[in-house]
């Protein structure tokens, strides 16, 4: 689990959750065209067992299916499974009949069971194990009934929802996983046809496809060819979509306004993870004292920080998950964070023993109050400006700060290996409350755990444990209360839910759960 977040937090946890497109009254569709879309990074290895990067999941979504899907509102809809029954420790899926892999082999309950059991076997070291696949999960096929049952050793309230993001491998790739490094082997609507690493990934349509999200089928208005182009710079993507070199791309930075003004652009908006910060609460750290954490937050205007960090393209974060299906959407944040009051913050630090000297700098027992502020340079100029704002406010409070911006890999090492930070801006974009538990409780990285901030909140632990015994949305009230306990104690400070622009030209497209939904694409006449 720690490994997955270390990768994802550095590269892909700011992926979109759902996207909506402006719709014409009567759009005129073109038939069997080519759809070109920008992905911001090369997907790397294409084995779905290790699909944690946003770009990887975007690529795989064209070639693979999942048992179920989520719609934009978080409702679970059919995929390979047409029916399902969820219990506390198992989910039984009834599969659609007539589903075939890209190589025409049938997708049977045993196919699905074999694909899932590969992921749950520790010897295969699947990155998804412990994140979307619970440790100890087993899959059992019943060919006569047409079902596959996923069972867990411990209760798992969102096992059904987790399956919206687990791709099923079939055919050749199920027999020989080595082929999945560069090829696809799934039942999805667009098998991979051609690829050049760091350049492009081309897919061709299966016109017999009839088992997509909520029963979606291949339609003539869908593209016959999909060309995913690796475009690492948003300005380049903006130029390409302006001149017709792309049909679609997603934008988070300054180029979004330029793209929005292009004639013929269709504009959709999508959540872009949760921008929040954590304090290191390890032994000997100043922020281990909740009074210090609360004072530091009280010195800030979080509304102002929200605007700066998101470039004005965000809304207040109200809970800690953001990606579809996001089943628990209660407000755990509003009213639970300290209100902005710099004078009260100074008084609180005085009370905590951090006294200001003649130069205004605070110290306690001869030790200066110094905080290292860590953030990813890839997060963009908004986040950097936001951290500069924080440093300025804390300096006025008498806190010495050091801004440490670093590239993705080094940033992840700082969180999970080195611990050389005191406040970290972490762009989390998870979909289920259960995915947060290992990062917000339990052992820290120094004890082989994932609790990088060394949080110890017994109220959260107890409420999360109780919520985990419920099935799905039945436990959402407890999950919301558990999150609220963290926010009240300033264990986590949710600031902003930024948005991305999903822009398209000559096509319509929907982004759900962080990736393009292939069956949503429609080509438009000029």
mmCIF file of C-alpha atoms in Angstrom, residues 12-19 37 54 58 250-252 269-273 322-324 429 497-502 510-516:
data_model
loop_
_atom_site.group_PDB
_atom_site.id
_atom_site.type_symbol
_atom_site.label_atom_id
_atom_site.label_comp_id
_atom_site.label_asym_id
_atom_site.label_seq_id
_atom_site.Cartn_x
_atom_site.Cartn_y
_atom_site.Cartn_z
ATOM 1 C CA UNK A 12 -1.062 10.558 -10.553
ATOM 2 C CA UNK A 13 -3.214 11.234 -7.528
ATOM 3 C CA UNK A 14 -4.284 14.496 -9.045
ATOM 4 C CA UNK A 15 -6.221 12.690 -11.740
ATOM 5 C CA UNK A 16 -9.759 13.801 -12.570
ATOM 6 C CA UNK A 17 -12.723 12.191 -10.888
ATOM 7 C CA UNK A 18 -15.487 12.876 -13.335
ATOM 8 C CA UNK A 19 -15.997 15.153 -16.283
ATOM 9 C CA UNK A 37 -6.114 12.681 -27.015
ATOM 10 C CA UNK A 54 -3.052 8.167 -14.235
ATOM 11 C CA UNK A 58 -6.106 6.032 -19.249
ATOM 12 C CA UNK A 250 -6.990 18.022 -19.814
ATOM 13 C CA UNK A 251 -5.629 21.282 -18.411
ATOM 14 C CA UNK A 252 -4.830 22.403 -14.875
ATOM 15 C CA UNK A 269 -15.040 20.431 -15.702
ATOM 16 C CA UNK A 270 -13.611 17.672 -13.531
ATOM 17 C CA UNK A 271 -12.442 17.522 -9.904
ATOM 18 C CA UNK A 272 -8.674 17.258 -9.613
ATOM 19 C CA UNK A 273 -8.016 15.454 -6.341
ATOM 20 C CA UNK A 322 -12.562 12.810 -4.518
ATOM 21 C CA UNK A 323 -12.482 10.228 -7.297
ATOM 22 C CA UNK A 324 -15.565 8.342 -8.460
ATOM 23 C CA UNK A 429 -7.117 11.792 -5.030
ATOM 24 C CA UNK A 497 -10.808 20.592 -4.467
ATOM 25 C CA UNK A 498 -9.311 22.000 -7.670
ATOM 26 C CA UNK A 499 -10.815 21.380 -11.061
ATOM 27 C CA UNK A 500 -9.389 20.449 -14.413
ATOM 28 C CA UNK A 501 -10.618 21.617 -17.774
ATOM 29 C CA UNK A 502 -11.582 18.685 -19.991
ATOM 30 C CA UNK A 510 -16.438 12.104 -20.681
ATOM 31 C CA UNK A 511 -13.846 11.539 -17.961
ATOM 32 C CA UNK A 512 -14.907 9.455 -14.937
ATOM 33 C CA UNK A 513 -12.798 8.088 -12.129
ATOM 34 C CA UNK A 514 -9.670 9.686 -13.492
ATOM 35 C CA UNK A 515 -9.761 8.276 -17.025
ATOM 36 C CA UNK A 516 -11.521 8.763 -20.334
#
